[in-house]
Amino acid sequence: MVSPRTLFTASRVQTWTYLLGVCPFSIAFLVFINSSISFVVTELIGLRNGEGDAVGTLGFADELLALVACPLWGVLSDRIGVRHVCTTGYAIVALALVLFVQAKNVYPQLLLGRLLFSLGGAAVSTMVTAVLPAVAGSHSSSQHKSTSDSRTSTSSSSRLAGFVGMCAGCGALVALVVFLPLPARFQQWGLSPAEAIQRSYYLVAAVSLVISILCFFGLRNLPGEEGKSWSVLWSARRRGTPDSGEACSYARKFQLPYLEQLGIAFALGFRNSDIFLGYLGGFVARASSVGISLFIPLAVNHYYRMSGLCGSQDGEAENPGDLKKSCHKAYVLASILTGVSQLVALLAAPAFGYLSERSRRRHVPLLAACFAGFVGYTTFALLPSPEFNGEYGSPGVFVVMGLVGISQIGAIVCSLSVLSSGILSLSEDEDENENNNENNPVDDEEEEHGEDRPLMTHRPGRKERHLSHLKGSIAGVYSLYGGAGILLLTKLGGLLFDVLSSGAPFYIMAGFNGALLLAGLVSGFI
């Protein structure tokens, strides 16, 4: 009798903890600190000149540390488990938020606080990717896995990736609707601006601590995470000791050094087409977030200043460091455009998850998202005006923003789906190899006398057989690619924006989407 099939392998508590805890708040806390850090610099520390440079330096330092920390957290999660990394990450975020508003100067106190936040944020953002295969993937102790089960696992990962994209978008909304208005509300209750900011950070830190506790209990006993604990760190390399249980037998699977583990995860991108597409998709997805949140407002501001629409005769704003105050019209238009793109992205996330499930072989949703991005970014760079009304404006800019939003969420959802499918395919290959070994056993004596063995007999090595257990390392490399995308677009796009044209960053994004489109075509049709 066939047992009823469930959507995800994980329990309901584990799935809801992942979707409503890990996914949205990994974004919410980042949006909160990025949006409020300027107020910390000006109101709490009292820096009135050079706040733009200070905020930019803090953000750049954050990304540099995250670039290194994400792969390390991923490798560590393969040893201690994604549950412990999530718990630790959110606890670090809570501590960083509290210490952040204790700073009396930008360097070194505020910088150290931002780096601590980056360390925790890198942990939780990496685990968004690492937990997905554990929640969606099939996990069975049986010796044989049917083809239908493997298809169900891949299907579940595609659906779950759509939910992840939607929940991540909701996390940004939580930050904008709940967290960011907190200082204003505290001020209405009679607190000074500095005190209001401190109380806001304390409250958000308390939320992070609650999420940490929820992850500790809600992610217990995830499928495929058996035996992973902090004790593995010092027991994994002990040899010659009797097997004392599941944790010990699990630890023996991991004799690879950390850097070698990371190197294998990186090399898988050149050996597995799904994992390669996932890595490249992560690169484009994270770069898209910068293109929308940074360069679209910058391009709008540039257009208004050069057109003399900010109330200044020479096109220069009185205070170019604060777009909201110096050119309110540009600020409003930038908010509308980015808001439209994010709304479209939020609504399209479940659709991309569903379509990814229906088209796993050809990656059609990913190709469609890349094509939308190529057209959207190129068109935006060629627009005579970013306005939706006026002499040179057109309502068609909303269509362009919709294409950009579709491109961003498509890259996020499809890259997670494809990457998870690649990890699950490693697990399926691993099970097939183990079944072949059981059906064709080779005893120790035959191993010692190689001349007695058939020439064509193949037994996969330890590294080959346990690649699926490197999902944390793979998630870390995925985040590494994403961080590289952010840094490349930020520095190169910003430089070309000043030197060549205000449309240069968008041509770069069009090129990124074109490269991913080409890679998807090659992977799906060859």
XYZ file of C-alpha atoms in Angstrom:
526
model
C 0.000 0.000 0.000
C 1.428 3.363 -1.033
C 1.751 5.917 1.744
C 0.396 9.401 1.105
C 2.947 11.745 -0.379
C 3.752 14.959 1.440
C 4.800 18.214 -0.155
C 8.009 18.591 1.860
C 10.162 16.079 3.713
C 10.479 18.255 6.804
C 7.722 18.510 9.389
C 5.270 21.387 9.440
C 7.050 23.020 12.365
C 10.402 22.833 10.564
C 8.928 24.141 7.312
C 7.112 27.053 8.963
C 10.190 27.918 11.025
C 12.193 28.093 7.814
C 9.633 30.065 5.801
C 8.402 32.438 8.522
C 11.580 32.717 10.580
C 14.809 32.128 8.684
C 13.790 33.494 5.269
C 12.030 36.807 5.995
C 14.147 37.993 8.909
C 17.442 37.318 7.141
C 16.326 40.155 4.853
C 14.399 42.258 7.386
C 17.347 42.942 9.693
C 19.625 43.803 6.764
C 17.097 46.244 5.311
C 16.607 47.798 8.747
C 20.277 48.468 9.430
C 20.975 49.683 5.890
C 18.046 52.100 6.020
C 18.668 53.400 9.539
C 22.460 53.529 9.706
C 22.576 57.108 8.426
C 20.448 58.188 11.397
C 22.816 56.400 13.762
C 25.734 58.291 12.230
C 24.074 61.714 12.318
C 21.762 61.608 15.340
C 23.484 59.206 17.716
C 27.155 59.858 16.975
C 26.627 63.445 15.827
C 28.622 63.328 12.594
C 27.376 66.173 10.387
C 30.018 66.233 7.666
C 31.123 63.235 5.653
C 28.243 60.990 6.698
C 27.901 59.695 3.134
C 31.503 58.530 3.074
C 31.121 56.926 6.508
C 27.963 55.035 5.542
C 29.528 53.893 2.268
C 32.680 52.678 3.991
C 30.675 50.742 6.573
C 28.616 49.092 3.847
C 31.688 48.194 1.817
C 33.398 46.688 4.877
C 30.230 44.706 5.567
C 30.272 43.183 2.082
C 33.989 42.397 2.213
C 33.614 40.463 5.457
C 30.470 38.722 4.214
C 32.373 37.647 1.122
C 34.717 35.652 3.358
C 32.267 34.714 6.113
C 29.534 33.180 3.936
C 31.659 30.273 2.641
C 33.084 29.669 6.118
C 29.616 29.507 7.675
C 28.573 27.128 4.911
C 31.490 24.791 5.581
C 30.829 24.981 9.315
C 27.168 24.056 8.823
C 28.285 20.803 7.195
C 29.908 19.929 10.516
C 27.574 21.321 13.182
C 24.307 21.518 11.228
C 22.235 24.314 9.746
C 20.162 24.583 12.924
C 23.130 25.599 15.059
C 24.387 28.073 12.451
C 20.946 29.719 12.192
C 20.684 29.951 15.970
C 24.183 31.388 16.298
C 23.711 33.792 13.388
C 20.569 35.409 14.749
C 22.101 35.592 18.233
C 25.109 37.435 16.762
C 22.759 39.800 14.908
C 20.954 40.556 18.184
C 24.243 41.252 19.966
C 25.492 43.423 17.099
C 22.331 45.547 17.085
C 22.693 46.212 20.813
C 26.396 47.073 20.563
C 25.858 49.138 17.419
C 24.007 51.893 19.279
C 26.606 51.961 22.071
C 29.220 53.366 19.682
C 30.606 56.829 20.387
C 32.546 57.175 17.123
C 32.520 55.795 13.605
C 36.040 54.367 13.682
C 36.613 51.916 15.204
C 33.476 51.390 17.325
C 30.699 51.677 14.728
C 32.845 49.814 12.204
C 33.342 46.910 14.613
C 29.619 46.814 15.310
C 28.849 46.687 11.595
C 31.401 43.914 11.069
C 29.823 41.896 13.882
C 26.434 42.355 12.242
C 27.946 41.261 8.927
C 29.223 38.089 10.572
C 25.772 37.171 11.860
C 24.015 38.293 8.708
C 26.327 36.143 6.589
C 25.380 33.111 8.681
C 21.622 33.501 8.335
C 21.680 34.501 4.653
C 23.806 31.461 3.810
C 21.457 29.191 5.739
C 18.501 30.349 3.638
C 20.151 28.417 0.819
C 21.509 25.543 2.920
C 18.237 24.689 4.690
C 16.206 24.494 1.472
C 17.454 21.051 0.321
C 16.995 19.679 3.851
C 13.372 20.831 3.949
C 12.444 19.868 0.385
C 14.709 16.910 -0.311
C 13.749 13.307 0.148
C 15.454 11.586 3.018
C 15.033 7.884 3.440
C 16.886 5.143 5.162
C 15.755 2.582 2.655
C 18.195 1.043 0.258
C 16.305 1.906 -2.904
C 14.839 5.214 -4.031
C 12.260 5.278 -6.792
C 12.332 7.657 -9.725
C 9.029 9.163 -8.644
C 10.490 9.996 -5.233
C 13.422 11.816 -6.812
C 11.062 13.769 -9.038
C 8.951 14.664 -6.010
C 12.054 15.980 -4.229
C 13.009 18.204 -7.138
C 9.413 19.348 -7.529
C 9.219 20.226 -3.836
C 12.449 22.218 -4.008
C 11.061 24.282 -6.892
C 7.843 25.035 -5.030
C 9.718 25.824 -1.850
C 12.058 28.183 -3.719
C 9.003 30.165 -4.816
C 7.797 30.418 -1.234
C 11.299 31.449 -0.146
C 11.327 34.325 -2.628
C 7.901 35.474 -1.480
C 8.818 35.249 2.220
C 12.072 37.127 1.599
C 10.072 39.909 -0.032
C 7.740 39.936 2.962
C 10.817 40.314 5.163
C 11.674 43.560 3.412
C 8.098 44.718 3.969
C 8.365 43.878 7.676
C 11.436 46.099 7.885
C 9.780 48.962 6.012
C 6.379 48.789 7.715
C 7.270 47.655 11.255
C 10.952 48.284 12.045
C 11.770 51.573 10.302
C 8.849 53.603 11.745
C 9.915 52.693 15.303
C 12.176 55.744 15.913
C 9.388 58.122 14.878
C 6.942 56.379 17.184
C 9.329 56.526 20.117
C 9.847 60.237 19.443
C 6.085 60.738 19.589
C 6.219 59.266 23.083
C 8.611 62.003 24.196
C 12.036 60.461 23.611
C 14.907 62.360 21.999
C 16.045 61.285 18.503
C 19.130 59.551 19.929
C 17.111 57.695 22.563
C 14.465 56.756 19.998
C 17.091 55.182 17.747
C 18.591 53.256 20.661
C 15.226 51.909 21.806
C 14.407 50.901 18.229
C 17.624 48.930 17.916
C 17.012 47.262 21.283
C 13.539 46.183 20.206
C 14.734 44.823 16.862
C 17.566 43.009 18.684
C 14.966 41.369 20.933
C 13.114 40.167 17.840
C 16.357 38.689 16.492
C 16.930 36.880 19.772
C 13.412 35.429 19.628
C 14.049 34.204 16.064
C 17.285 32.605 17.278
C 15.395 30.684 19.958
C 12.700 29.663 17.472
C 15.361 28.321 15.100
C 16.941 26.318 17.921
C 13.698 24.502 18.667
C 11.942 24.690 15.297
C 14.774 23.257 13.176
C 15.491 20.258 15.395
C 15.890 16.868 13.692
C 15.891 18.180 10.134
C 16.153 15.376 7.545
C 19.770 14.769 6.607
C 21.102 16.620 9.658
C 21.420 13.601 11.933
C 24.488 13.563 14.143
C 25.547 17.142 13.414
C 26.437 19.086 16.542
C 29.114 21.288 18.062
C 30.838 18.172 19.411
C 31.652 17.112 15.839
C 34.192 19.941 15.663
C 36.512 18.244 18.142
C 35.450 14.628 17.664
C 35.397 14.366 13.871
C 39.114 13.702 13.560
C 39.533 11.335 16.486
C 40.570 7.994 15.167
C 40.862 4.661 16.770
C 37.963 5.251 19.154
C 34.983 2.892 19.182
C 31.802 4.015 17.459
C 29.665 5.421 20.230
C 26.578 6.235 18.216
C 25.108 8.102 15.298
C 27.037 11.305 15.906
C 30.335 9.463 15.927
C 29.561 7.489 12.774
C 28.425 10.698 11.104
C 31.624 12.485 12.092
C 33.706 9.812 10.417
C 32.197 10.818 7.084
C 33.889 14.189 7.377
C 37.626 13.808 7.319
C 38.087 16.517 4.700
C 39.864 19.716 5.754
C 37.719 22.831 5.699
C 39.459 24.403 2.722
C 39.298 21.161 0.758
C 35.582 20.939 1.520
C 35.148 24.454 0.196
C 37.300 23.690 -2.834
C 35.151 20.687 -3.730
C 31.991 22.798 -3.447
C 33.563 25.402 -5.726
C 34.692 22.757 -8.229
C 31.188 21.273 -8.368
C 30.153 24.418 -10.201
C 32.276 23.268 -13.140
C 31.127 19.635 -12.999
C 27.397 19.922 -12.325
C 25.386 22.127 -14.679
C 22.593 22.748 -12.166
C 25.000 23.888 -9.471
C 26.828 26.093 -11.986
C 23.556 27.744 -13.007
C 22.688 28.179 -9.341
C 25.993 29.914 -8.628
C 25.689 32.189 -11.662
C 22.047 32.889 -10.826
C 23.051 33.922 -7.314
C 25.606 36.303 -8.811
C 22.952 37.943 -11.001
C 20.293 37.951 -8.264
C 22.431 39.788 -5.717
C 23.694 42.214 -8.357
C 20.066 42.902 -9.308
C 19.289 43.944 -5.746
C 22.003 46.612 -5.995
C 20.843 47.671 -9.444
C 17.333 48.302 -8.150
C 17.986 49.706 -4.684
C 21.092 51.780 -5.476
C 21.425 52.688 -9.135
C 17.789 53.370 -10.026
C 17.478 56.075 -7.315
C 20.917 57.347 -8.311
C 19.896 57.593 -11.971
C 16.659 59.384 -11.052
C 18.556 61.825 -8.849
C 21.094 62.444 -11.626
C 18.334 63.126 -14.154
C 16.587 65.619 -11.874
C 19.789 67.456 -11.024
C 21.000 67.659 -14.608
C 17.562 68.811 -15.769
C 17.367 71.522 -13.124
C 14.232 70.015 -11.585
C 15.487 70.116 -8.002
C 14.917 73.842 -7.574
C 18.536 74.822 -8.253
C 19.574 76.957 -11.221
C 22.800 75.102 -11.952
C 21.345 71.643 -11.512
C 23.151 71.077 -8.254
C 21.187 70.284 -5.109
C 21.818 72.221 -1.941
C 22.595 69.042 -0.049
C 23.456 66.246 -2.499
C 24.234 63.880 0.359
C 20.540 63.558 1.282
C 18.288 62.835 -1.675
C 15.127 62.952 0.433
C 15.821 66.508 1.589
C 17.681 67.953 -1.390
C 15.351 66.780 -4.172
C 12.054 65.533 -2.827
C 10.546 64.978 -6.279
C 13.392 62.680 -7.267
C 13.074 60.820 -3.976
C 9.350 60.257 -4.526
C 9.827 59.069 -8.116
C 12.659 56.724 -7.120
C 10.479 55.290 -4.345
C 7.613 54.727 -6.779
C 9.789 53.015 -9.384
C 11.582 50.737 -6.942
C 8.286 50.043 -5.172
C 6.663 48.910 -8.418
C 9.560 46.582 -9.206
C 9.489 45.040 -5.722
C 5.705 44.636 -5.769
C 5.862 42.818 -9.099
C 8.692 40.667 -7.740
C 6.696 39.766 -4.637
C 3.647 38.780 -6.670
C 5.674 36.814 -9.215
C 7.652 34.737 -6.689
C 5.100 31.894 -6.266
C 4.564 31.774 -10.029
C 8.282 31.259 -10.631
C 8.316 28.471 -8.053
C 5.405 26.740 -9.772
C 6.844 27.194 -13.264
C 10.273 25.970 -12.147
C 8.584 22.783 -10.983
C 6.990 22.338 -14.413
C 10.143 23.036 -16.405
C 13.097 21.439 -14.657
C 14.861 20.218 -17.785
C 14.966 23.339 -19.947
C 15.003 25.993 -17.198
C 12.399 28.016 -19.113
C 11.442 30.274 -16.145
C 15.091 31.173 -15.586
C 15.546 31.938 -19.275
C 12.398 34.079 -19.270
C 13.619 36.014 -16.219
C 17.003 36.632 -17.858
C 15.360 37.815 -21.065
C 13.099 40.140 -19.063
C 16.147 41.516 -17.273
C 18.077 42.018 -20.492
C 15.183 43.922 -22.072
C 14.250 45.814 -18.906
C 17.702 47.090 -17.975
C 18.607 47.973 -21.550
C 15.352 49.860 -22.049
C 15.721 51.777 -18.775
C 19.221 52.892 -19.781
C 17.839 54.199 -23.099
C 14.846 56.057 -21.655
C 15.000 59.835 -22.245
C 13.349 60.330 -18.847
C 12.560 58.044 -15.882
C 9.315 59.987 -15.266
C 5.910 58.445 -15.915
C 4.356 61.774 -16.919
C 5.474 65.065 -18.377
C 6.876 65.970 -21.777
C 9.495 63.217 -21.964
C 7.981 60.774 -19.488
C 5.846 57.748 -20.269
C 3.743 55.266 -18.250
C 5.758 52.613 -20.033
C 8.432 53.054 -17.368
C 6.216 50.978 -15.075
C 6.384 48.123 -17.583
C 10.159 48.454 -17.581
C 10.207 48.346 -13.770
C 7.985 45.283 -13.890
C 10.481 43.541 -16.173
C 13.310 44.467 -13.812
C 11.370 43.106 -10.828
C 10.582 39.891 -12.693
C 14.256 39.547 -13.537
C 15.308 39.939 -9.914
C 12.825 37.521 -8.359
C 13.258 35.071 -11.225
C 17.007 34.970 -10.647
C 16.496 34.501 -6.895
C 13.838 31.781 -7.053
C 15.207 29.901 -10.055
C 18.808 29.949 -8.826
C 17.708 28.522 -5.466
C 15.555 25.926 -7.209
C 18.263 24.878 -9.662
C 20.926 24.802 -6.946
C 18.721 22.683 -4.684
C 18.009 20.330 -7.587
C 21.735 19.981 -8.157
C 22.321 19.114 -4.501
C 19.467 16.593 -4.538
C 20.876 15.025 -7.712
C 24.144 14.487 -5.865
C 22.177 12.735 -3.137
C 20.457 10.499 -5.678
C 23.768 9.598 -7.322
C 25.182 8.862 -3.889
C 22.340 6.460 -3.087
C 22.764 4.720 -6.450
C 26.474 4.243 -5.782
C 25.754 2.820 -2.345
C 23.173 0.432 -3.794
C 25.656 -0.691 -6.444
C 28.252 -1.310 -3.762
C 25.774 -3.404 -1.785
C 24.827 -5.416 -4.867
C 28.490 -5.849 -5.859
C 30.400 -6.116 -2.593
C 34.167 -6.068 -2.598
C 35.764 -7.402 0.535
C 38.939 -6.168 2.132
C 41.054 -9.038 0.835
C 40.196 -8.167 -2.759
C 41.121 -4.564 -2.056
C 44.525 -5.616 -0.803
C 45.171 -7.808 -3.846
C 44.348 -5.480 -6.700
C 45.381 -8.019 -9.355
C 42.436 -10.238 -8.405
C 39.830 -7.530 -9.019
C 38.070 -6.963 -12.374
C 39.573 -4.072 -14.267
C 36.217 -2.332 -14.802
C 35.060 -2.428 -11.175
C 34.483 1.069 -9.812
C 33.953 1.973 -6.197
C 33.361 5.636 -5.569
C 35.724 7.233 -3.133
C 34.730 8.826 0.130
C 34.726 12.319 -1.365
C 32.558 11.134 -4.256
C 30.050 9.332 -2.074
C 29.328 12.143 0.336
C 29.104 15.180 -1.897
C 25.456 15.697 -0.964
C 26.545 16.340 2.622
C 28.392 19.445 1.396
C 25.168 21.424 0.958
C 26.365 23.989 3.499
C 29.623 24.484 1.620
C 27.700 24.765 -1.646
C 25.416 27.363 -0.047
C 28.501 29.260 1.106
C 29.948 29.354 -2.400
C 26.533 30.462 -3.687
C 26.647 33.401 -1.278
C 30.254 34.058 -2.313
C 29.172 34.439 -5.933
C 26.375 36.756 -4.811
C 28.754 38.933 -2.818
C 31.093 39.107 -5.796
C 28.181 40.289 -7.931
C 27.396 43.073 -5.472
C 30.987 44.268 -5.217
C 31.579 44.138 -8.971
C 28.442 46.063 -9.880
C 28.895 48.544 -7.034
C 32.475 49.482 -7.886
C 32.486 49.058 -11.677
C 28.972 50.407 -12.141
C 29.659 53.387 -9.898
C 32.893 54.185 -11.719
C 31.349 53.978 -15.184
C 28.335 55.971 -13.976
C 30.646 58.927 -13.331
C 33.035 58.401 -16.251
C 30.819 57.260 -19.132
C 27.078 57.492 -18.642
C 24.338 57.230 -16.030
C 23.067 54.215 -17.956
C 26.324 52.250 -17.616
C 25.275 50.209 -14.527
C 22.118 49.104 -16.326
C 24.050 47.991 -19.404
C 26.243 45.953 -17.054
C 23.152 44.351 -15.522
C 21.826 43.622 -19.008
C 25.145 41.914 -19.753
C 24.903 39.829 -16.572
C 21.408 38.685 -17.526
C 22.552 37.953 -21.059
C 25.396 35.782 -19.774
C 23.016 33.843 -17.514
C 20.583 33.466 -20.414
C 23.325 32.009 -22.600
C 24.456 29.651 -19.832
C 20.877 28.470 -19.309
C 20.429 27.803 -23.015
C 23.654 25.811 -23.206
C 22.780 23.832 -20.069
C 19.202 23.062 -21.063
C 19.525 22.265 -24.740
C 22.952 20.657 -25.104
